[in-house]
Coordinates of C-alpha atoms in Angstrom, one line a residue:
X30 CA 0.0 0.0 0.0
X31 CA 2.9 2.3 1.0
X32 CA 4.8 1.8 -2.0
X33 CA 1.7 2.1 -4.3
X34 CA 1.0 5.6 -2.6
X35 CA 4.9 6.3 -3.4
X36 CA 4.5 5.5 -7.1
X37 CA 1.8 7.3 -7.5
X38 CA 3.0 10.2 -5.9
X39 CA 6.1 10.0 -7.8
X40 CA 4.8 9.8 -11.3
X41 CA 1.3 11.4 -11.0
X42 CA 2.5 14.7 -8.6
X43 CA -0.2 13.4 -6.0
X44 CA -0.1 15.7 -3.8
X45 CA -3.3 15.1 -1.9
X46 CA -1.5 12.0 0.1
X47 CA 0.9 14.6 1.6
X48 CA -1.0 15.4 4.5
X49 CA 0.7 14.3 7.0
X50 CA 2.2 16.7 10.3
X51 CA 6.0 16.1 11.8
X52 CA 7.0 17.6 15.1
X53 CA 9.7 17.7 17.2
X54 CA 9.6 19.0 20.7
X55 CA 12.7 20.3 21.3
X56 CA 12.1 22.9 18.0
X57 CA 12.2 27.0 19.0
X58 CA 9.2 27.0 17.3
X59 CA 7.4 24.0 18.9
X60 CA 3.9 24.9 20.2
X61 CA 3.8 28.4 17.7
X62 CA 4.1 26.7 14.4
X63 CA 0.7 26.4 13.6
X64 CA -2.4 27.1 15.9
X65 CA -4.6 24.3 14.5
X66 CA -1.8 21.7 16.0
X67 CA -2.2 21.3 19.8
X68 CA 1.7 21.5 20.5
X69 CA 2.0 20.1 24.8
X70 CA 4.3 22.6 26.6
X71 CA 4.8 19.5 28.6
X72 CA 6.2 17.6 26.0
X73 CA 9.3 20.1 25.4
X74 CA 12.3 18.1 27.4
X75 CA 11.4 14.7 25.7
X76 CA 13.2 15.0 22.9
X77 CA 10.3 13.4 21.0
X78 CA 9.8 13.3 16.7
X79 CA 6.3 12.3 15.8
X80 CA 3.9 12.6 12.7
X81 CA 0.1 12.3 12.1
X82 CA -2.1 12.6 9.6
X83 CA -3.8 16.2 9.1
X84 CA -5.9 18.5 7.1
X85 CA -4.6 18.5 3.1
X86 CA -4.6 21.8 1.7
X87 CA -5.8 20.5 -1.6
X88 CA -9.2 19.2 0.0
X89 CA -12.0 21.6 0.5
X90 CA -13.2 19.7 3.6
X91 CA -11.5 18.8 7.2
X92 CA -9.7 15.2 6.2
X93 CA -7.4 15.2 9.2
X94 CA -7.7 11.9 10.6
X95 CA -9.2 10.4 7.2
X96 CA -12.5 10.0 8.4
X97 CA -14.3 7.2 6.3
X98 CA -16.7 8.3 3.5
X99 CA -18.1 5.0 2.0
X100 CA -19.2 7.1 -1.1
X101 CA -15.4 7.6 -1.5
X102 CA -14.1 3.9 -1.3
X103 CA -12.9 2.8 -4.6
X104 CA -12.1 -0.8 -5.3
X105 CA -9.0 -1.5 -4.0
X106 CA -10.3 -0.1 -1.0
X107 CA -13.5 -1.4 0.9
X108 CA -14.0 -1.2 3.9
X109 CA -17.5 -1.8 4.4
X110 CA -17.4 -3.1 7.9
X111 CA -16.3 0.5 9.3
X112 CA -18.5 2.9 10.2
X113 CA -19.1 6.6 8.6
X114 CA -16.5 8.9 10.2
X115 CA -14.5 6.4 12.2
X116 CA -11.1 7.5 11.8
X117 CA -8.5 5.5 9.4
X118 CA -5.8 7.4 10.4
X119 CA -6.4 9.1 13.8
X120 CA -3.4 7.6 15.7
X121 CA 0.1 9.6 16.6
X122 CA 3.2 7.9 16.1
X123 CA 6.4 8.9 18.0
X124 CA 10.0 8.0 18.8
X125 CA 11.8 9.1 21.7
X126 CA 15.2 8.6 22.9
X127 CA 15.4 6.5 26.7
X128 CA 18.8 5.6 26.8
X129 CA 22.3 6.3 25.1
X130 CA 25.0 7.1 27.8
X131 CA 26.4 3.2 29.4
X132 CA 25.8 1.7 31.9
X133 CA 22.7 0.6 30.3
X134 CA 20.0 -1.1 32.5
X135 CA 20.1 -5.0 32.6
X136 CA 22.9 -5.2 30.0
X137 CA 26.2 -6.7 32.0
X138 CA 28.5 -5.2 28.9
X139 CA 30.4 -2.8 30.5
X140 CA 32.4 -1.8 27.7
X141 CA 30.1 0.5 25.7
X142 CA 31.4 3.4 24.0
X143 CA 29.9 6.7 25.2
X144 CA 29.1 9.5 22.8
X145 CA 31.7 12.4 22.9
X146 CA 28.8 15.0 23.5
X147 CA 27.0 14.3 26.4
X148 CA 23.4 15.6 25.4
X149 CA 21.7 13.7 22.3
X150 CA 20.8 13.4 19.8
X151 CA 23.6 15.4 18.2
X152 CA 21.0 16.4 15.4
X153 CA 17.6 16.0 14.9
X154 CA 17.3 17.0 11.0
X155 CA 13.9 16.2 8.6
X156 CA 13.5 16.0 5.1
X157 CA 10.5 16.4 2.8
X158 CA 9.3 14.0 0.5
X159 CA 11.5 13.0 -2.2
X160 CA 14.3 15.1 -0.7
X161 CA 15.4 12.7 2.0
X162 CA 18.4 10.9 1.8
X163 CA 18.1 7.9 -0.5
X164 CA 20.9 5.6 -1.5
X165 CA 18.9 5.4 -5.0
X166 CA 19.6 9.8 -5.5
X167 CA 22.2 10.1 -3.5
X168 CA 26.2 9.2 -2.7
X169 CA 27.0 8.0 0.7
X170 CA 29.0 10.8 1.3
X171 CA 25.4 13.6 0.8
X172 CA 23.9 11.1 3.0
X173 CA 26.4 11.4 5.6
X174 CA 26.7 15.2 5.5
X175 CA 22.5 15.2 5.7
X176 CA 22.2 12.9 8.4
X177 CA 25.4 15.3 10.5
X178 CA 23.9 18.8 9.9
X179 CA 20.6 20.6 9.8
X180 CA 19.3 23.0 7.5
X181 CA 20.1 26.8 8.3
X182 CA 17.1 28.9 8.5
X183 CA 15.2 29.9 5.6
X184 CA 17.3 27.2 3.4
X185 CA 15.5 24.4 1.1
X186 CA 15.4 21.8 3.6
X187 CA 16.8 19.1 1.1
X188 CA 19.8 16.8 0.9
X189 CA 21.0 18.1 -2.2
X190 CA 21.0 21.4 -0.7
X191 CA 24.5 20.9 0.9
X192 CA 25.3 25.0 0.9
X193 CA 22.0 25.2 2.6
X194 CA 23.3 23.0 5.8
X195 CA 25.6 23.1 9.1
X196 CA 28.8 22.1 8.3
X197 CA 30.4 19.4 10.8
X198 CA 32.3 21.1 13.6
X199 CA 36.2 20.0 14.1
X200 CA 35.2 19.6 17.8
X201 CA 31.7 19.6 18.7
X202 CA 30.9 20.0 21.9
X203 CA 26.9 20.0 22.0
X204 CA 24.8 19.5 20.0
X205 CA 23.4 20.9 16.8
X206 CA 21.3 24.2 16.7
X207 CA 17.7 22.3 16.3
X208 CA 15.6 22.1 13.2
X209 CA 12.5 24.8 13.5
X210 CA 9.8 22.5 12.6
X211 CA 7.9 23.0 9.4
X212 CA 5.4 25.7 9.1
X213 CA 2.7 27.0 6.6
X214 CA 4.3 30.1 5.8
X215 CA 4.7 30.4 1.6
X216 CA 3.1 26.6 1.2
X217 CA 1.5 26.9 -2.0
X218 CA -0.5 23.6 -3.8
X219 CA 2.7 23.2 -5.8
X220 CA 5.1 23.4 -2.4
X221 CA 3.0 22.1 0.4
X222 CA 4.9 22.5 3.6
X223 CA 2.6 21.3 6.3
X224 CA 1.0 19.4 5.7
X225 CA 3.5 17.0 3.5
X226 CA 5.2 13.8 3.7
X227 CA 8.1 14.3 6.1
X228 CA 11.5 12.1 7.0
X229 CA 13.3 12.6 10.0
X230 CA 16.4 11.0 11.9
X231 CA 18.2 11.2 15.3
X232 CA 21.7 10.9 15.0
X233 CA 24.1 10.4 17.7
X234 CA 27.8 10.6 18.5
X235 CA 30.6 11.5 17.5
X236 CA 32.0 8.3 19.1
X237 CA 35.4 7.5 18.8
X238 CA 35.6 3.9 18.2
X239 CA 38.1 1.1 17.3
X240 CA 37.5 -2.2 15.4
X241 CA 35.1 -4.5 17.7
X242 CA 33.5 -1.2 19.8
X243 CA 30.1 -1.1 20.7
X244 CA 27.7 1.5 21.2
X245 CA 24.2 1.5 22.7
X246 CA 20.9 3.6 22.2
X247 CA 17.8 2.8 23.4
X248 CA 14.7 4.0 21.9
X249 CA 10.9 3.9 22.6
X250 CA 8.4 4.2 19.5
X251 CA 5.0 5.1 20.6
X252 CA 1.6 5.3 19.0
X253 CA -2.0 7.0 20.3
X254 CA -5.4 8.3 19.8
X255 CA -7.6 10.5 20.6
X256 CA -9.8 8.6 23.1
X257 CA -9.7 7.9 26.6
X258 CA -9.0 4.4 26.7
X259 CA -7.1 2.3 23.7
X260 CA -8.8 -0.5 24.3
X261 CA -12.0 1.3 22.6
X262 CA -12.1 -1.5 20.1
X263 CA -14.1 -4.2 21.9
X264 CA -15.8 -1.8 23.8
X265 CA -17.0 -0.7 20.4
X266 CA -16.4 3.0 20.8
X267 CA -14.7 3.2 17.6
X268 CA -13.5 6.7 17.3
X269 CA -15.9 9.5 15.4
X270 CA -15.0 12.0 17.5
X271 CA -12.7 14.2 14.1
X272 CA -12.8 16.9 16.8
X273 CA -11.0 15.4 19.3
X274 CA -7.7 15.6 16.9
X275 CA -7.8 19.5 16.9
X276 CA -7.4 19.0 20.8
X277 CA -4.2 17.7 22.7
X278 CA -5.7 14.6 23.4
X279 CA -3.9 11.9 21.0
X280 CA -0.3 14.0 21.9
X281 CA -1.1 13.8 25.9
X282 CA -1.7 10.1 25.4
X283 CA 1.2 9.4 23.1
X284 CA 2.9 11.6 25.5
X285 CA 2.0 9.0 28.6
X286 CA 2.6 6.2 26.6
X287 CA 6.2 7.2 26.0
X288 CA 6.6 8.3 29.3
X289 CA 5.2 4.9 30.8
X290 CA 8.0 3.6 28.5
X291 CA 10.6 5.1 30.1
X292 CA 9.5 3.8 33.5
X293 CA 9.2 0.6 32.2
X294 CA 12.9 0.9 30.8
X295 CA 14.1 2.6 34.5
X296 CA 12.6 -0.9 36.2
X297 CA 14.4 -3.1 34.4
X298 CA 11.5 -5.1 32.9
X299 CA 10.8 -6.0 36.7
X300 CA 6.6 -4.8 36.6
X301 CA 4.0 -6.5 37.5
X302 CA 3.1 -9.9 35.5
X303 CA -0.5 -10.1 33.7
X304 CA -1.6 -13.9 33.1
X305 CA 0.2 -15.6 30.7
X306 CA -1.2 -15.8 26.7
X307 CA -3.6 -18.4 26.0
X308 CA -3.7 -21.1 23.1
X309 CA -7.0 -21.4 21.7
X310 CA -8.5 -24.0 19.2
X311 CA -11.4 -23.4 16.6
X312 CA -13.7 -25.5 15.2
X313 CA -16.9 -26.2 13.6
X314 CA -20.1 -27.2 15.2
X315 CA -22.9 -28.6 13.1
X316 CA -24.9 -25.7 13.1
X317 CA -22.1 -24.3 11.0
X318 CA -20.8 -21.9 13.8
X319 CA -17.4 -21.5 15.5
X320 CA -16.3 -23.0 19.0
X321 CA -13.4 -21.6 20.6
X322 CA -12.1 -23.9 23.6
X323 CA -8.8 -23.1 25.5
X324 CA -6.8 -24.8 28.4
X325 CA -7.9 -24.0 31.7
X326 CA -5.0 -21.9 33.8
X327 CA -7.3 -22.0 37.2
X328 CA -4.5 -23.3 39.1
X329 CA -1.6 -21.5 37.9
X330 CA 0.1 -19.5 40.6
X331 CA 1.1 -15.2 39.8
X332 CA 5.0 -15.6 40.3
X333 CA 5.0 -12.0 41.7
X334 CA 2.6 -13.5 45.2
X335 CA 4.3 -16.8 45.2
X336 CA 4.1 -18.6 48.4
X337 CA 1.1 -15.7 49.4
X338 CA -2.6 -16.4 49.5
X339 CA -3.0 -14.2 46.2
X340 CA -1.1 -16.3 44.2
X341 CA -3.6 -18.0 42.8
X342 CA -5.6 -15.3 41.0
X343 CA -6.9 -16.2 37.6
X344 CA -10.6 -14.6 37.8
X345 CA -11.9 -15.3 34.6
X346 CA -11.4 -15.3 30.7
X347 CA -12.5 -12.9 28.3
X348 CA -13.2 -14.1 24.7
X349 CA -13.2 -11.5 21.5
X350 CA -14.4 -11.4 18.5
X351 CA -13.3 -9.3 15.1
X352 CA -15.1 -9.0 11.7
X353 CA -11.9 -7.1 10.6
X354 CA -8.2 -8.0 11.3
X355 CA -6.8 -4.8 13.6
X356 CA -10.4 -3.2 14.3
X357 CA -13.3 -3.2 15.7
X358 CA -13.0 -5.8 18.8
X359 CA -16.0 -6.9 20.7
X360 CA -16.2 -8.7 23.9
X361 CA -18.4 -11.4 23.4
X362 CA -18.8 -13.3 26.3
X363 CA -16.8 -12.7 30.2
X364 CA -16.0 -16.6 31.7
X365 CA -15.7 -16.6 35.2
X366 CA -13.2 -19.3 36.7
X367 CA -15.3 -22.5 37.5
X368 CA -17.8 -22.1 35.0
X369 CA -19.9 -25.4 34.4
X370 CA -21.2 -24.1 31.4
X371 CA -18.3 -23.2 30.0
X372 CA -16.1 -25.8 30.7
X373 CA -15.2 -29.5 29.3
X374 CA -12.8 -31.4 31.4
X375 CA -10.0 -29.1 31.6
X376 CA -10.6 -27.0 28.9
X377 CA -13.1 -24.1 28.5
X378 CA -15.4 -23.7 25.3
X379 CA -17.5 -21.0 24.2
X380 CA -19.9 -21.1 20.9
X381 CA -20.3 -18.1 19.1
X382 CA -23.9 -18.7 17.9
X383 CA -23.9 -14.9 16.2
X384 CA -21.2 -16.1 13.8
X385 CA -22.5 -17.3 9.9
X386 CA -21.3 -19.6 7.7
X387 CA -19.2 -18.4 5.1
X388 CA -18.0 -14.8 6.8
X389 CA -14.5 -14.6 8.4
X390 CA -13.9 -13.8 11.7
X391 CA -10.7 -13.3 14.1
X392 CA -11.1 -14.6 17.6
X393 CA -8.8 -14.0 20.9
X394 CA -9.3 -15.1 24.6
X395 CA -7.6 -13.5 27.3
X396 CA -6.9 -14.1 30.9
X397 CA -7.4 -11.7 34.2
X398 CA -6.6 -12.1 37.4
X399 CA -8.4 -10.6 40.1
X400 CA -6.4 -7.7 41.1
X401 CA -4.0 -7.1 44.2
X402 CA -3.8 -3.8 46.5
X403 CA 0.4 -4.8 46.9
X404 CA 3.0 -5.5 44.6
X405 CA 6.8 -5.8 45.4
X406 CA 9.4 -6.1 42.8
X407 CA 11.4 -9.2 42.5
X408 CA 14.8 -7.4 44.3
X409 CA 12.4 -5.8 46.7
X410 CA 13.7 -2.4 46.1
X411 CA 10.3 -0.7 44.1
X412 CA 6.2 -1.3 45.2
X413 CA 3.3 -0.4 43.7
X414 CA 3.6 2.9 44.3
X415 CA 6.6 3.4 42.6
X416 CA 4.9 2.6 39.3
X417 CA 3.0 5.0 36.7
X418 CA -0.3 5.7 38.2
X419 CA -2.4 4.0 35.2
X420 CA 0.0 0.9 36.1
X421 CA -1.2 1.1 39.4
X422 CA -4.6 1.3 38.8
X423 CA -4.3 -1.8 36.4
X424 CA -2.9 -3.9 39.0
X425 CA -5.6 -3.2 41.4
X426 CA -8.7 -3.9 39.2
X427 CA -6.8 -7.1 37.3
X428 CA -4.1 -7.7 34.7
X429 CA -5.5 -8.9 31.4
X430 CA -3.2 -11.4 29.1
X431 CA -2.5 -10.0 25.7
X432 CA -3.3 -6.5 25.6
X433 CA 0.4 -5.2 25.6
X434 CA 0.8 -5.7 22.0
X435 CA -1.0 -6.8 19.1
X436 CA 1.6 -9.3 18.2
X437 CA 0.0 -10.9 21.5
X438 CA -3.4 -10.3 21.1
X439 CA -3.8 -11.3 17.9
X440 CA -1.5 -14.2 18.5
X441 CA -3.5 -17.4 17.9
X442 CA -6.0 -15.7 15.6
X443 CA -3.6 -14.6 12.5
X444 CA -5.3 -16.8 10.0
X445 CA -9.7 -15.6 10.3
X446 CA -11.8 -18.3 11.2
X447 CA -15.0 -18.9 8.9
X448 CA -17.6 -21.2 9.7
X449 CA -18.4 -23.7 7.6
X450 CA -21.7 -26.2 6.7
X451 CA -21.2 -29.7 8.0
X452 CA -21.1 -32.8 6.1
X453 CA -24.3 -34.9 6.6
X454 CA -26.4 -38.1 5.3
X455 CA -28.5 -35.9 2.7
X456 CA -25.4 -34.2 1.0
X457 CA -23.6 -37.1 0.9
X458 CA -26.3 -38.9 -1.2
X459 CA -26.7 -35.6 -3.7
X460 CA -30.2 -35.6 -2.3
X461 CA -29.8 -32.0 -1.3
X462 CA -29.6 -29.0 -3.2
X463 CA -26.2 -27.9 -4.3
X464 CA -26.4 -23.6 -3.7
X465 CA -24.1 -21.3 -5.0
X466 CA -23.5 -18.1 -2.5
X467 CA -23.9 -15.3 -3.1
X468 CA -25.5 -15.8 -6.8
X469 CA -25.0 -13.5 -8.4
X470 CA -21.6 -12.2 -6.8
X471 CA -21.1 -8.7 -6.8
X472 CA -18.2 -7.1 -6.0
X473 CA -20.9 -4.4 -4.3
X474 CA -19.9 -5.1 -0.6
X475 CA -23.8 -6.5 -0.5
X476 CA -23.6 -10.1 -3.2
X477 CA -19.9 -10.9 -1.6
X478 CA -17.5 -11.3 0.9
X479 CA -15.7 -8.6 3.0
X480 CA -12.6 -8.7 1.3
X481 CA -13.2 -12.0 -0.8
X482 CA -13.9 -13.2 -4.1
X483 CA -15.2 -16.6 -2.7
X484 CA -17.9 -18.4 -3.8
X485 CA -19.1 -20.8 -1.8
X486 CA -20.3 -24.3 -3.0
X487 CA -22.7 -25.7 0.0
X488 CA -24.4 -29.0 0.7
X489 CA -21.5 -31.1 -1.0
X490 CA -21.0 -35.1 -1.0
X491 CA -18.1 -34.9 1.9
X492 CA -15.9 -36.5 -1.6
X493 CA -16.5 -35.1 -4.8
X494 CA -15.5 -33.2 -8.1
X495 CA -16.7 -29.6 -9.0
X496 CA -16.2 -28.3 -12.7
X497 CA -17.1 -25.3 -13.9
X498 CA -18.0 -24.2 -17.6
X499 CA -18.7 -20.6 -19.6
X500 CA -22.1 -20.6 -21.5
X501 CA -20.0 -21.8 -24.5
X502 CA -19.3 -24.9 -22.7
X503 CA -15.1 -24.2 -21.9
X504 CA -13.8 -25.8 -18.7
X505 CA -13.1 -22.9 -16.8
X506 CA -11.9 -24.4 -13.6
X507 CA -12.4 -27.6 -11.6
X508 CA -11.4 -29.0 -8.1
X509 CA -11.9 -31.6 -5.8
X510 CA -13.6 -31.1 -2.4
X511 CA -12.6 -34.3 0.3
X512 CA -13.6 -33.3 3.8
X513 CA -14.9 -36.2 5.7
X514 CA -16.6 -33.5 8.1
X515 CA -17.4 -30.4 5.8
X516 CA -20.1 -30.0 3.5
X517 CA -18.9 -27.4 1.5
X518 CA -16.1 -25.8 -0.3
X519 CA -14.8 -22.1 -1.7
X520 CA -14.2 -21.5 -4.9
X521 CA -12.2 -18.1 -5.6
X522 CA -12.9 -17.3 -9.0
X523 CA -9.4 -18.4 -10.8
X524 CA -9.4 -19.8 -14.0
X525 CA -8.2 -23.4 -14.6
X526 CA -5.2 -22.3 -15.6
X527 CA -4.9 -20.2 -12.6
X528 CA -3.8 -17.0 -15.2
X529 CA -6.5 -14.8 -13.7
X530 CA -10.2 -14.1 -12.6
X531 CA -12.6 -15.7 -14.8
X532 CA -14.5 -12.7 -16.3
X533 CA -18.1 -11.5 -16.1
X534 CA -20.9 -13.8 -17.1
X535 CA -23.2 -17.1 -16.4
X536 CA -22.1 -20.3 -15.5
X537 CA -22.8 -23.8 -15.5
X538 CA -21.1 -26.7 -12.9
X539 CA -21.3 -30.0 -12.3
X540 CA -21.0 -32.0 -9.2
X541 CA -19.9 -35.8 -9.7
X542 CA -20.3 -37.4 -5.9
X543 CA -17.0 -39.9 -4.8
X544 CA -18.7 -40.8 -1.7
X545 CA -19.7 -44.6 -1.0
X546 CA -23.4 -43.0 -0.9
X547 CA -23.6 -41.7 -4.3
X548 CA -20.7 -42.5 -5.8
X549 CA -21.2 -41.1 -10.0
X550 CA -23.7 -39.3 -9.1
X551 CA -24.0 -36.1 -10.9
X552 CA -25.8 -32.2 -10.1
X553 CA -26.1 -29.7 -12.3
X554 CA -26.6 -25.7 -11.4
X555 CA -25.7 -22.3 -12.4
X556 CA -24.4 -19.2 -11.3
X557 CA -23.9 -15.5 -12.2
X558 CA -20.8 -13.6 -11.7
X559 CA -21.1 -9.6 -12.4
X560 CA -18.3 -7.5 -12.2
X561 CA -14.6 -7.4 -11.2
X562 CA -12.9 -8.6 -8.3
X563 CA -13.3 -6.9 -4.4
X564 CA -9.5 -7.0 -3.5

């Protein structure tokens, strides 16, 4: 997606994507640049870059945040499972420096080199689009001088403006005279300034180093939005509020997030320990819905209260569901510990009797615990107090597994689940009905899949052929469906040569049964396809 914006940009002049906002904290002009951006006063002292996606000036209406417009979704592009105005691009995204001088916390190398200069970055410099450093445009040696030096004031702010930029002191000791950040003042259609694309780098050093030296920096990258919890997908308060982005809202939360990361750094790692992830297994029932079981961690004991009465403290598991891979989380059902009607041996199961056949669905489960009014760190030098105060308040109404990262909430539920008809008696004689859905597809968002060109072939012989012919009676594609316990099969509308899409029209297919049942037996049907592909 990002390098099909870039080519476009590049060959068509498309401006319009350059929208985007880049700040640095530490800039003279930080918190004057522009009064629609809600610069933090707080914020100056972090030494933090971050970007977000703003108002184009080539749009006659507000677009900051890209709000979604169904009327404007083309097909390459639809997302018909978000909401009018929800916010595509609402989120902040920062990086801020938490370490660079050694010792460095829990690393025994003792041997790092330090940076000459003692306060970093040594230069903070940012490019506009297409006049970043590139090893495709430029030599390694304008890439070193842009990376080493800033643009002077009022100069093109380009690599190949070399004239334009600080020259490398013989001696520096501090750092270099910081970047104002980019304003509106002469932005013109032609020469948008902010908004635009932007680059940006923190160098560090000088270091003086021989063959086999080390050095060390640390960084936190941070992202936000503009609501008061992050966890607003399964709560299903999907972000609408445009207006919130001309507030400081996302930049105070990006700014807690980074500075939670810094305390986090500072502790060595040593914080309090949610319940651990969960593996989860999917399956179909016969009513062509999906169960979701997990093993039962009732007993497991919370390292941190080990030996204590709290120790055991799993209260209950929390099971999501997704119609969309990162968005739009619901909690579908809270499993307390113990639950008979949850729970098979030592597992736990829940059926999701809202989910259909044929529609794709991510699913996670997660673990809490039941909270704790202590907490002692494992050296027994820190307490509960001693951490952030939304850190604290997490500890005391329960940890939940997986909601540090996505990597770990999404973990067992990469590949969507879809629910699928089971085989039975009927189908496997070809006594029942072979449908076609959707018939007709349409690549509409209402006759197919979200995000799909499947069709689906349901109430199949558990064994059997599918072909597939044009009007004029050419084999466009066949396959073979052998699932003793599924009675039905996707079909995503390649040719038999697999060269590409078979095109508009009507179609005939035949079903030739393998099973013991009904074993020759043949079905005939037909089915529309009109228009192009959704993806």
């Amino acid at each position: 997606y990002y390098y099909w914006l870039l080519r476009r940009s590049e060959t068509e002049n498309y401006n319009v994507i350059q929208d985007d906002v880049y700040r640095y904290t530490e800039a003279a002009n930080y918190g004057t640049a522009d009064p629609n951006h809600a610069d933090v006063a707080d914020a100056v002292g972090m030494k933090m870059s971050y970007a977000f996606d703003w108002d184009s000036p080539l749009t006659a209406h507000d677009d900051a945040g890209d709000p979604h417009q169904p009327e404007n979704q083309c097909c390459w592009g639809r997302l018909n499972f978000q909401e009018r105005g929800e916010l595509l691009a609402g989120q902040y995204v920062g990086a801020i420096p938490i370490d660079y001088t050694p010792p460095f916390v829990n690393d025994d190398y003792a041997n790092y080199i330090a940076p000459k200069v003692a306060e970093q970055p040594f230069a903070v410099p940012w490019f506009t689009h297409k006049e970043e450093p590139d090893i495709n445009r430029h030599s390694t040696d304008e890439i070193g001088i842009a990376l080493v030096s800033v643009a002077k004031p009022g100069e093109r702010v380009s690599t190949y403006n070399i004239a334009g930029r600080t020259g490398w002191p013989d001696n520096p000791t501090a750092p270099l005279p910081v970047q104002d950040n980019p304003t509106r003042r002469g932005e013109t259609p032609e020469q948008p300034m902010s908004p635009n694309w932007h680059a940006f780098s923190h160098t560090y050093g000088p270091y003086d180093m021989q063959r086999g030296d080390r050095v060390k920096i640390v960084m936190a990258f941070t992202a936000a939005m503009p609501v008061e919890e992050n966890m607003w997908g399964w709560q299903r308060n999907i972000p609408q509020n445009q207006a919130d982005l001309h507030t400081d809202k996302a930049m105070r939360n990006l700014m807690k997030h980074a500075q939670h990361a810094q305390a986090m750094y500072e502790l060595g790692g040593d914080v309090p320990l949610p319940p651990p992830d969960l593996h989860t297994w999917i399956e179909n029932t016969p009513a062509a819905t999906a169960k979701i079981s997990w093993q039962s961690i009732d007993d497991l004991e919370d390292p941190d209260y080990a030996g204590t009465a709290e120790a055991k403290d799993i209260a209950g598991y929390r099971v999501y569901r997704s119609d969309f891979y990162f968005d739009n989380w619901q909690l579908l059902q809270d499993i307390k510990v113990g639950d008979a009607a949850h729970k098979e041996g030592d597992r736990y199961v829940y059926t999701d009797d809202t989910s259909l056949a044929g529609f794709a669905y991510y699913y996670a489960v997660t673990a809490y615990d039941t909270g704790h009014s202590t907490w002692t760190s494992h050296d027994g030098t820190r307490t509960l107090s001693d951490l952030p105060l939304a850190v604290q308040q997490s500890v005391q109404s329960g940890l939940e597994s997986g909601l540090a990262s996505p990597e770990q909430f999404f973990r067992y539920s990469w590949i969507p689940t879809s629910p699928a008809v089971a085989a039975y008696a009927e189908a496997n004689r070809l006594e029942a009905k072979v449908s076609v859905v959707p018939n007709p597809f349409l690549a509409d968002g209402s006759h197919a899949y979200e995000g799909s060109d499947k069709i689906r072939f349901v109430n199949l012989p558990s064994k059997c052929n599918v072909k597939i012919f044009s009007v004029s009676g050419d084999l466009m594609s066949e396959f073979d469906h052998d699932n003793p316990t599924v009675g039905e099969a996707e079909y995503i509308q390649l040719t038999k040569a697999v060269t590409g899409q078979v095109p508009a029209g009507v179609y005939f297919f035949v079903v030739k049964s393998l099973t013991p049942e009904s074993n020759g037996k043949i079905q005939r049907g037909t089915f529309v396809v009109v228009g192009g592909s959704v993806r």
